[in-house]
Short mmCIF file of C-alpha atoms in Angstrom, two decimals:
data_model
loop_
_atom_site.label_atom_id
_atom_site.label_comp_id
_atom_site.label_asym_id
_atom_site.label_seq_id
_atom_site.Cartn_x
_atom_site.Cartn_y
_atom_site.Cartn_z
CA MET L 122 24.08 -38.57 -8.59
CA THR L 123 26.28 -35.53 -8.65
CA LEU L 124 28.19 -34.42 -11.65
CA ALA L 125 31.94 -34.18 -11.38
CA HIS L 126 33.25 -30.59 -11.39
CA ALA L 127 29.70 -29.30 -11.16
CA LEU L 128 29.16 -26.09 -9.25
CA VAL L 129 25.94 -24.56 -7.98
CA TYR L 130 25.74 -20.82 -7.34
CA VAL L 131 23.24 -19.52 -4.84
CA ILE L 132 22.28 -15.84 -4.98
CA ASP L 133 19.96 -14.48 -2.30
CA ASP L 134 20.18 -11.22 -0.39
CA GLU L 135 18.74 -12.99 2.67
CA MET L 136 21.61 -14.64 4.45
CA SER L 137 19.38 -17.15 6.23
CA MET L 138 17.82 -18.38 3.00
CA ARG L 139 21.15 -18.43 1.20
CA LYS L 140 22.72 -20.53 3.94
CA ALA L 141 19.75 -22.90 4.07
CA ILE L 142 19.83 -23.54 0.32
CA GLY L 143 23.59 -23.96 0.46
CA ARG L 144 23.23 -26.58 3.20
CA LEU L 145 20.54 -28.45 1.31
CA LEU L 146 22.72 -28.66 -1.79
CA GLU L 147 25.77 -29.66 0.23
CA SER L 148 23.76 -32.39 1.95
CA GLU L 149 23.41 -33.90 -1.53
CA GLY L 150 27.12 -33.55 -2.20
CA TYR L 151 27.11 -30.50 -4.47
CA SER L 152 29.80 -27.87 -4.40
CA VAL L 153 28.21 -24.55 -3.66
CA GLU L 154 29.22 -20.91 -3.94
CA MET L 155 27.05 -18.21 -2.40
CA PHE L 156 26.54 -14.54 -3.21
CA PRO L 157 24.41 -11.85 -1.57
CA GLY L 158 23.69 -10.14 -4.91
CA ALA L 159 23.77 -10.55 -8.68
CA ARG L 160 26.61 -8.04 -9.06
CA GLU L 161 28.93 -10.03 -6.84
CA PHE L 162 28.14 -13.15 -8.84
CA LEU L 163 28.78 -11.45 -12.20
CA ALA L 164 32.13 -10.21 -10.93
CA ARG L 165 33.29 -13.81 -10.51
CA PRO L 166 34.95 -15.44 -13.55
CA PRO L 167 32.74 -18.18 -15.06
CA HIS L 168 33.25 -21.72 -13.81
CA GLY L 169 35.04 -24.16 -16.12
CA GLY L 170 32.75 -27.13 -15.49
CA PRO L 171 28.95 -27.45 -15.61
CA SER L 172 27.19 -25.00 -13.40
CA CYS L 173 23.81 -23.55 -12.59
CA VAL L 174 22.46 -20.64 -10.61
CA VAL L 175 19.76 -20.70 -7.94
CA VAL L 176 18.67 -17.08 -7.68
CA ASP L 177 16.02 -15.11 -5.83
CA LEU L 178 13.80 -13.18 -8.24
CA ASN L 179 13.32 -10.21 -5.92
CA LEU L 180 16.84 -9.03 -5.36
CA PRO L 181 17.52 -5.36 -4.66
CA GLU L 182 19.34 -3.48 -7.42
CA LEU L 183 19.91 -6.15 -10.09
CA ASN L 184 16.98 -8.54 -9.75
CA GLY L 185 16.69 -12.09 -11.07
CA LEU L 186 15.37 -11.04 -14.47
CA ASP L 187 18.14 -8.45 -14.83
CA LEU L 188 20.68 -11.16 -14.13
CA GLN L 189 19.09 -13.43 -16.73
CA ARG L 190 19.35 -10.61 -19.28
CA ALA L 191 22.92 -9.75 -18.31
CA LEU L 192 24.02 -13.38 -18.68
CA ALA L 193 22.31 -13.71 -22.05
CA GLU L 194 23.86 -10.46 -23.29
CA SER L 195 27.36 -11.57 -22.37
CA GLY L 196 26.79 -14.96 -24.02
CA ARG L 197 26.97 -16.97 -20.81
CA VAL L 198 25.09 -20.24 -20.67
CA GLU L 199 24.54 -20.82 -16.94
CA GLN L 200 21.17 -22.43 -16.33
CA LEU L 201 18.92 -20.49 -14.00
CA ILE L 202 16.52 -21.68 -11.32
CA PHE L 203 14.43 -18.93 -9.79
CA ILE L 204 13.10 -18.92 -6.29
CA THR L 205 10.52 -16.42 -5.17
CA GLY L 206 8.71 -15.38 -2.05
CA GLY L 207 5.60 -14.44 -4.00
CA ALA L 208 6.50 -13.01 -7.39
CA SER L 209 3.70 -12.24 -9.80
CA VAL L 210 2.71 -14.79 -12.43
CA PRO L 211 3.75 -12.54 -15.35
CA THR L 212 7.27 -12.23 -13.89
CA CYS L 213 7.58 -15.99 -13.60
CA VAL L 214 6.24 -16.50 -17.12
CA GLN L 215 8.78 -14.00 -18.37
CA ALA L 216 11.58 -15.84 -16.57
CA MET L 217 10.52 -19.20 -17.99
CA LYS L 218 10.17 -17.83 -21.52
CA ALA L 219 13.69 -16.50 -21.29
CA GLY L 220 14.88 -20.06 -20.67
CA ALA L 221 14.88 -20.61 -16.93
CA ILE L 222 14.84 -24.24 -15.80
CA ASP L 223 12.17 -23.69 -13.19
CA TYR L 224 10.82 -21.30 -10.63
CA LEU L 225 9.97 -22.33 -7.10
CA SER L 226 7.90 -20.50 -4.52
CA LYS L 227 9.22 -20.30 -1.00
CA PRO L 228 8.78 -22.42 0.99
CA PHE L 229 9.52 -25.09 -1.61
CA ARG L 230 10.00 -28.85 -1.31
CA ASP L 231 13.61 -30.07 -1.13
CA GLU L 232 12.93 -32.55 -3.92
CA ASP L 233 11.75 -29.78 -6.22
CA LEU L 234 14.90 -27.73 -5.83
CA LEU L 235 17.22 -30.73 -6.01
CA GLY L 236 15.35 -32.03 -9.08
CA ALA L 237 15.64 -28.68 -10.81
CA VAL L 238 19.34 -28.41 -9.99
CA LYS L 239 19.98 -31.88 -11.35
CA GLN L 240 18.09 -31.06 -14.53
CA ALA L 241 19.99 -27.79 -14.90
CA LEU L 242 23.38 -29.46 -14.50
CA VAL L 243 22.50 -32.21 -16.97
CA ARG L 244 21.48 -29.57 -19.47
CA ALA L 245 24.65 -27.62 -18.77
CA SER L 246 26.90 -30.61 -19.38
CA GLU L 247 25.01 -31.52 -22.55
CA GLN L 248 25.62 -28.01 -23.84
CA ARG L 249 29.29 -28.39 -23.09
CA VAL L 250 29.46 -31.68 -25.00
CA LYS L 251 27.65 -30.05 -27.94
CA SER L 252 29.85 -27.01 -28.05
CA SER L 253 33.12 -28.93 -27.71
CA VAL N 83 -14.28 37.29 32.68
CA SER N 84 -17.78 37.50 31.35
CA GLN N 85 -18.58 33.86 31.86
CA LEU N 86 -17.22 31.30 34.17
CA THR N 87 -17.65 27.76 32.99
CA ILE N 88 -17.27 24.87 35.32
CA CYS N 89 -17.81 21.29 34.42
CA PHE N 90 -18.41 18.89 37.18
CA PRO N 91 -19.44 15.37 36.64
CA ARG N 92 -21.71 14.41 39.45
CA VAL N 93 -24.98 15.94 40.52
CA ARG N 94 -27.98 14.49 42.06
CA VAL N 95 -30.77 14.55 39.59
CA GLY N 96 -33.59 16.66 40.82
CA GLY N 97 -31.70 17.29 44.02
CA ASP N 98 -30.25 20.37 45.56
CA ILE N 99 -27.36 21.98 43.92
CA VAL N 100 -25.86 24.47 46.23
CA ILE N 101 -23.72 27.09 44.72
CA THR N 102 -22.34 28.50 47.87
CA ARG N 103 -22.78 32.22 47.93
CA ALA N 104 -21.11 32.45 44.62
CA ALA N 105 -24.19 33.83 43.08
CA ALA N 106 -23.97 36.76 45.41
CA ILE N 107 -20.24 37.47 45.48
CA TRP N 108 -18.66 37.44 42.06
CA GLY N 109 -14.97 36.65 41.92
CA VAL N 110 -14.76 34.43 44.95
CA PRO N 111 -13.84 30.84 44.18
CA LEU N 112 -16.87 28.68 43.85
CA LYS N 113 -17.59 25.91 46.20
CA ILE N 114 -19.98 23.34 44.96
CA ALA N 115 -21.48 20.70 47.12
CA THR N 116 -23.29 17.74 45.74
CA ALA N 117 -25.57 15.53 47.65
CA VAL N 118 -25.97 11.78 47.36
CA MET N 119 -25.02 10.57 43.91
CA ILE N 120 -27.61 8.76 41.97
CA VAL N 121 -26.81 9.34 38.32
CA ASP N 122 -23.85 10.99 36.63
CA ILE N 123 -24.78 13.84 34.41
CA PRO N 124 -22.23 16.11 32.83
CA ILE N 125 -23.25 19.73 33.30
CA GLU N 126 -21.90 23.12 32.53
CA ILE N 127 -22.42 26.02 34.87
CA GLY N 128 -22.36 29.55 33.61
CA LEU N 129 -22.28 32.60 35.86
CA ASN N 130 -22.84 36.05 34.46
CA PRO N 131 -22.43 39.15 36.61
CA ILE N 132 -25.08 41.75 36.11
CA HIS N 133 -24.35 45.21 37.46
CA ALA N 134 -27.55 46.93 38.38
CA SER N 135 -28.30 50.03 40.43
CA GLU N 136 -29.47 47.77 43.24
CA GLY N 137 -26.09 46.07 43.29
CA LEU N 138 -24.38 43.12 41.70
CA PHE N 139 -26.51 40.22 40.53
CA VAL N 140 -25.33 37.00 39.06
CA LEU N 141 -27.20 35.10 36.46
CA ALA N 142 -26.43 31.44 36.95
CA SER N 143 -27.21 28.85 34.35
CA ILE N 144 -26.81 25.13 34.60
CA ILE N 145 -26.90 23.24 31.36
CA ASP N 146 -27.19 19.52 31.00
CA ILE N 147 -24.55 18.74 28.35
CA THR N 148 -25.22 15.01 28.18
CA GLU N 149 -26.15 15.23 24.52
CA ARG N 150 -23.18 17.31 23.55
CA ARG N 151 -20.86 14.96 25.42
CA GLN N 152 -22.43 11.97 23.71
CA ALA N 153 -22.02 13.61 20.34
CA GLU N 154 -18.34 14.21 21.12
CA LEU N 155 -17.87 10.60 22.15
CA GLU N 156 -19.69 9.47 19.05
CA ALA N 157 -17.45 11.64 16.87
CA ALA N 158 -14.35 10.18 18.55
CA ARG N 159 -15.71 6.68 18.05
CA GLN N 160 -16.32 7.34 14.37
CA ARG N 161 -12.84 8.79 14.01
CA ASN N 162 -11.37 5.61 15.50
CA GLU N 163 -13.54 3.45 13.25
CA LEU N 164 -12.37 5.33 10.20
CA ALA N 165 -8.75 5.13 11.34
CA HIS N 166 -9.14 1.38 11.75
CA LEU N 167 -10.77 1.07 8.34
CA SER N 168 -7.90 3.01 6.81
CA ARG N 169 -5.36 0.77 8.59
CA VAL N 170 -7.03 -2.38 7.37
CA THR N 171 -7.04 -0.96 3.84
CA LEU N 172 -3.33 -0.24 4.12
CA LEU N 173 -2.68 -3.78 5.32
CA GLY N 174 -4.73 -5.03 2.38
CA GLU N 175 -2.45 -3.13 0.03
CA LEU N 176 0.50 -4.70 1.78
CA SER N 177 -0.85 -8.24 2.00
CA GLY N 178 0.94 -9.54 -1.08
CA SER N 179 4.30 -8.41 0.11
CA LEU N 180 3.58 -9.43 3.70
CA ALA N 181 3.05 -12.96 2.41
CA HIS N 182 6.41 -12.64 0.69
CA GLU N 183 7.91 -11.38 3.92
CA LEU N 184 6.58 -14.42 5.80
CA ASN N 185 7.61 -16.89 3.12
CA GLN N 186 11.17 -15.79 3.64
CA PRO N 187 11.61 -17.21 7.17
CA LEU N 188 9.27 -20.12 6.39
CA GLY N 189 11.38 -21.01 3.37
CA ALA N 190 14.57 -20.86 5.41
CA ILE N 191 13.05 -23.04 8.14
CA VAL N 192 11.76 -25.70 5.76
CA THR N 193 14.96 -25.81 3.72
CA ASN N 194 17.18 -25.91 6.80
CA ALA N 195 15.17 -28.73 8.31
CA GLY N 196 15.22 -30.57 4.98
CA ALA N 197 18.99 -30.22 4.77
CA ALA N 198 19.38 -31.49 8.34
CA LEU N 199 17.23 -34.55 7.60
CA ARG N 200 19.34 -35.38 4.59
CA PHE N 201 22.57 -34.94 6.53
CA LEU N 202 21.13 -37.29 9.19
CA VAL N 203 20.22 -39.97 6.66
CA ARG N 204 23.71 -39.85 5.22
CA ASP N 205 25.16 -39.63 8.72
CA THR N 206 27.44 -36.84 7.62
CA MET N 207 26.59 -34.20 10.17
CA SER N 208 28.63 -33.02 13.13
CA HIS N 209 27.08 -31.82 16.37
CA GLU N 210 28.33 -28.38 15.50
CA ASN N 211 26.38 -28.52 12.21
CA VAL N 212 23.20 -29.64 13.94
CA ARG N 213 23.51 -26.84 16.45
CA GLU N 214 24.00 -24.20 13.75
CA ILE N 215 21.03 -25.38 11.73
CA LEU N 216 18.75 -25.57 14.75
CA GLU N 217 19.80 -22.11 15.88
CA ASP N 218 18.95 -20.72 12.49
CA ILE N 219 15.58 -22.45 12.54
CA VAL N 220 14.80 -20.95 15.95
CA ALA N 221 15.84 -17.46 14.80
CA GLU N 222 13.73 -17.67 11.66
CA GLY N 223 10.73 -18.94 13.60
CA ARG N 224 11.02 -15.94 15.90
CA ARG N 225 11.28 -13.63 12.93
CA ALA N 226 8.07 -15.03 11.45
CA GLY N 227 6.40 -14.48 14.81
CA GLU N 228 7.52 -10.85 14.87
CA ILE N 229 6.08 -10.20 11.44
CA ILE N 230 2.74 -11.61 12.56
CA ARG N 231 2.80 -9.54 15.74
CA GLY N 232 3.45 -6.40 13.71
CA ILE N 233 0.43 -7.03 11.50
CA LYS N 234 -1.81 -8.05 14.35
CA GLY N 235 -1.17 -4.81 16.20
CA MET N 236 -2.16 -2.84 13.13
CA ALA N 237 -5.25 -4.88 12.36
CA ARG N 238 -6.59 -4.92 15.88
CA LYS N 239 -9.38 -2.59 16.69
CA LYS N 240 -8.83 -0.95 20.00
CA ASP N 241 -8.95 2.47 21.50
CA PRO N 242 -5.75 4.42 21.17
CA ILE N 243 -3.44 4.31 24.18
CA ARG N 244 -0.95 7.10 24.76
CA GLN N 245 2.47 6.03 25.90
CA LEU N 246 6.07 7.13 25.56
CA VAL N 247 7.25 6.10 22.15
CA ALA N 248 10.61 6.28 20.39
CA PHE N 249 9.82 7.79 17.00
CA ASN N 250 12.79 6.07 15.39
CA ASP N 251 11.65 2.61 16.56
CA VAL N 252 8.25 3.13 14.99
CA ILE N 253 9.85 4.16 11.70
CA THR N 254 12.32 1.26 11.70
CA GLY N 255 9.43 -1.14 12.32
CA VAL N 256 7.38 0.27 9.46
CA ILE N 257 10.37 0.16 7.10
CA ARG N 258 10.81 -3.50 8.01
CA LEU N 259 7.14 -4.17 7.35
CA THR N 260 7.36 -2.54 3.91
CA ARG N 261 10.67 -4.12 2.89
CA SER N 262 9.15 -6.59 0.44
CA ASP N 263 6.80 -3.98 -0.92
CA ALA N 264 9.81 -1.78 -1.59
CA LEU N 265 11.38 -4.60 -3.60
CA VAL N 266 8.19 -5.18 -5.56
CA HIS N 267 8.09 -1.47 -6.42
CA ASP N 268 11.84 -1.38 -7.13
CA CYS N 269 12.27 1.30 -4.46
CA THR N 270 15.05 1.70 -1.96
CA ILE N 271 14.53 3.34 1.41
CA ALA N 272 17.29 5.30 3.05
CA SER N 273 16.77 6.34 6.65
CA GLU N 274 18.64 9.12 8.39
CA LEU N 275 17.45 8.91 11.98
CA ASP N 276 18.67 11.19 14.73
CA PRO N 277 19.83 8.82 17.50
CA MET N 278 19.34 11.51 20.16
CA LEU N 279 15.70 12.14 19.29
CA PRO N 280 13.50 12.67 22.34
CA LYS N 281 10.49 10.42 22.79
CA VAL N 282 6.94 11.42 22.02
CA GLU N 283 3.74 10.64 23.87
CA ALA N 284 1.55 8.83 21.37
CA ASP N 285 -0.39 5.78 20.33
CA VAL N 286 2.10 3.43 18.63
CA VAL N 287 -0.38 1.90 16.22
CA GLN N 288 -1.56 5.29 15.01
CA LEU N 289 2.01 6.49 14.48
CA GLN N 290 2.74 3.32 12.52
CA GLN N 291 -0.34 4.06 10.48
CA VAL N 292 0.89 7.54 9.59
CA PHE N 293 4.30 6.29 8.46
CA LEU N 294 2.88 3.29 6.64
CA ASN N 295 0.66 5.70 4.74
CA LEU N 296 3.49 8.02 3.84
CA ILE N 297 5.83 5.24 2.78
CA LEU N 298 3.29 3.32 0.70
CA ASN N 299 2.30 6.57 -1.00
CA ALA N 300 5.97 7.23 -1.74
CA PHE N 301 6.27 3.78 -3.38
CA GLU N 302 3.20 4.57 -5.43
CA ALA N 303 4.51 7.97 -6.52
CA SER N 304 7.86 6.44 -7.43
CA GLN N 305 6.22 4.21 -10.03
CA GLU N 306 5.89 7.25 -12.27
CA VAL N 307 9.65 7.64 -12.59
CA PRO N 308 12.48 5.36 -13.85
CA ARG N 309 13.85 2.68 -11.56
CA THR N 310 17.11 4.47 -10.87
CA GLN N 311 15.19 7.38 -9.40
CA ARG N 312 12.99 5.40 -7.05
CA GLN N 313 14.51 6.40 -3.76
CA ILE N 314 12.75 7.26 -0.54
CA ILE N 315 14.43 9.15 2.25
CA VAL N 316 13.05 8.96 5.77
CA ARG N 317 14.55 11.40 8.25
CA THR N 318 14.04 12.31 11.85
CA GLU N 319 15.47 15.33 13.57
CA ARG N 320 14.89 17.68 16.45
CA ASP N 321 13.05 20.63 15.09
CA ASP N 322 13.60 22.69 18.22
CA GLU N 323 13.74 21.96 21.95
CA ARG N 324 10.09 20.98 22.09
CA THR N 325 9.38 19.44 18.72
CA VAL N 326 10.48 16.38 16.81
CA LEU N 327 10.20 16.28 13.06
CA ALA N 328 10.03 13.31 10.74
CA SER N 329 9.96 13.59 6.99
CA VAL N 330 9.35 11.17 4.14
CA ARG N 331 10.62 12.24 0.76
CA ASP N 332 10.28 10.64 -2.66
CA PHE N 333 11.58 11.54 -6.09
CA GLY N 334 8.29 11.00 -7.89
CA PRO N 335 6.33 13.54 -9.92
CA GLY N 336 5.52 15.63 -6.85
CA LEU N 337 2.26 17.10 -5.57
CA PRO N 338 -0.29 18.99 -7.63
CA ALA N 339 1.50 22.33 -7.96
CA GLU N 340 -1.59 24.52 -7.71
CA ALA N 341 -2.86 22.97 -4.48
CA PRO N 342 -0.43 20.58 -2.76
CA GLU N 343 -2.59 20.50 0.36
CA ARG N 344 -5.40 18.83 -1.58
CA VAL N 345 -3.78 15.44 -1.03
CA PHE N 346 -5.08 15.61 2.53
CA ASP N 347 -8.69 16.10 1.46
CA GLN N 348 -11.12 13.36 2.24
CA PHE N 349 -11.83 11.15 -0.80
CA TYR N 350 -8.87 12.60 -2.70
CA SER N 351 -7.09 9.70 -4.34
CA THR N 352 -4.87 9.01 -7.32
CA LYS N 353 -5.09 5.27 -6.85
CA LYS N 354 -7.44 3.16 -8.88
CA GLU N 355 -9.01 1.55 -5.86
CA GLY N 356 -8.05 4.17 -3.30
CA MET N 357 -10.72 5.41 -0.91
CA GLY N 358 -8.92 8.66 -0.36
CA ILE N 359 -8.98 8.52 3.42
CA GLY N 360 -5.36 7.55 4.13
CA LEU N 361 -3.77 10.98 4.34
CA TYR N 362 -6.92 12.56 5.65
CA ILE N 363 -6.83 10.15 8.61
CA ALA N 364 -3.07 10.55 8.97
CA GLN N 365 -3.51 14.29 9.32
CA SER N 366 -6.27 13.89 11.90
CA ILE N 367 -4.01 11.51 13.85
CA ALA N 368 -1.26 14.13 13.80
CA SER N 369 -3.54 16.86 15.11
CA ALA N 370 -5.08 14.55 17.75
CA HIS N 371 -1.50 14.17 19.04
CA GLY N 372 -0.98 17.92 19.12
CA GLY N 373 1.16 17.80 16.00
CA THR N 374 0.94 18.59 12.31
CA LEU N 375 1.26 16.76 9.02
CA TYR N 376 1.83 18.73 5.87
CA ALA N 377 3.41 18.32 2.48
CA GLN N 378 5.36 20.29 -0.05
CA ASN N 379 7.27 19.72 -3.23
CA ALA N 380 10.91 19.12 -2.45
CA LYS N 381 13.77 21.04 -4.03
CA GLY N 382 15.18 18.83 -6.74
CA GLY N 383 11.88 17.06 -7.40
CA GLY N 384 9.47 14.79 -5.61
CA ALA N 385 7.16 15.25 -2.68
CA GLN N 386 8.14 15.63 0.93
CA PHE N 387 5.84 15.04 3.87
CA PHE N 388 6.57 16.50 7.28
CA PHE N 389 5.22 15.04 10.49
CA ARG N 390 5.77 17.20 13.56
CA LEU N 391 5.01 16.13 17.11
CA PRO N 392 5.63 17.72 20.48
CA ALA N 393 8.63 16.12 22.15
CA PHE N 394 8.05 14.61 25.54
CA SER N 395 9.80 16.48 28.30
CA LYS N 396 9.79 15.74 32.00
CA VAL N 397 8.65 19.26 32.75
CA ASP N 398 5.27 18.45 31.27
CA VAL N 399 4.56 15.76 33.83
#
């Protein structure tokens, strides 16, 4: 099942990983937009429909947690899914406490990412129903 | 010349050693004949002229330096052991971020392959798509292999081998190896490498070790300052015609002002679990290569380490 008008953002400074995640999501019929960094993503106007963000925790400059904070501060409601190549447990706990849907360690199982994305988009569309 | 010292490796034990006339005529080149070889013994020959009223005498001494030579070899062996120990410790410090570094290509491979399988099931993939995905998988597999090779070289215990090395390549390799560690420490590395830098004659692994030391220390020092300040600058330049110079600079709290050179002392460490041999070994590597490693506080804050090595020139051959 894919949600109509749903959009998944992928933020990873590693092009190879970004492309791979993009392909995986597209193979399941999602629309995907990719960014090499959090700044580039924040510069884009928010999507009108339900959306979620798959983001690498260890990004240079603005990292995943910074992005989470920046989104919260500007009142944006995008759901976040973190991926990590080996982030410390405290960092992941912090991310989850701040409301992330999930965090996945690379290399992760396709089902895990797709499951988390689905959950994030469902939550996003519920929020939209609530707020409208 | 009060003493002439000649080392020659082969003498016949208990046999005749003929020092042709040299004992009688000082100043004439020595000719030494050895008889049938049985055992190799390193010896040192000393000749001292003694002017007496009866004429010129020469006092000849032949010393068996087997023990001294063995002690030297033993010292070199211990130095290599310690260098290896220090390298393994460095790799240990890096292991967390090396795992991260490996998970990157592994993650891309697994996810790409997963995407391809799904495309196949849905029958929605063009040949062009398949080719692109497979190419990426191959490239990432190679990348993982390179990371492993880099670590293996450092971990391996072998005698140093001198060869012609491009300083810049060594530095670029070490920066790549520490990329994830830089992210973990919120540091950025800027490199300003002179593309025309002459090569040096050195052991690659030991050079890597020196730079790995300097860069990991710079990460460590940067933890004392705010994130925006955590920058590391690695430079190479030609110091003069015969010397290349590399420097690693951080913007941390700097070296102990009263005695900056103390950081090179054995067992000096600011790390909780540090053994304090990293910089000590790095300095001994520099001097074993005919170079120097020293440190000073940089203008504008932070520490700067300078690694100087003789440039290779064809004239030396």
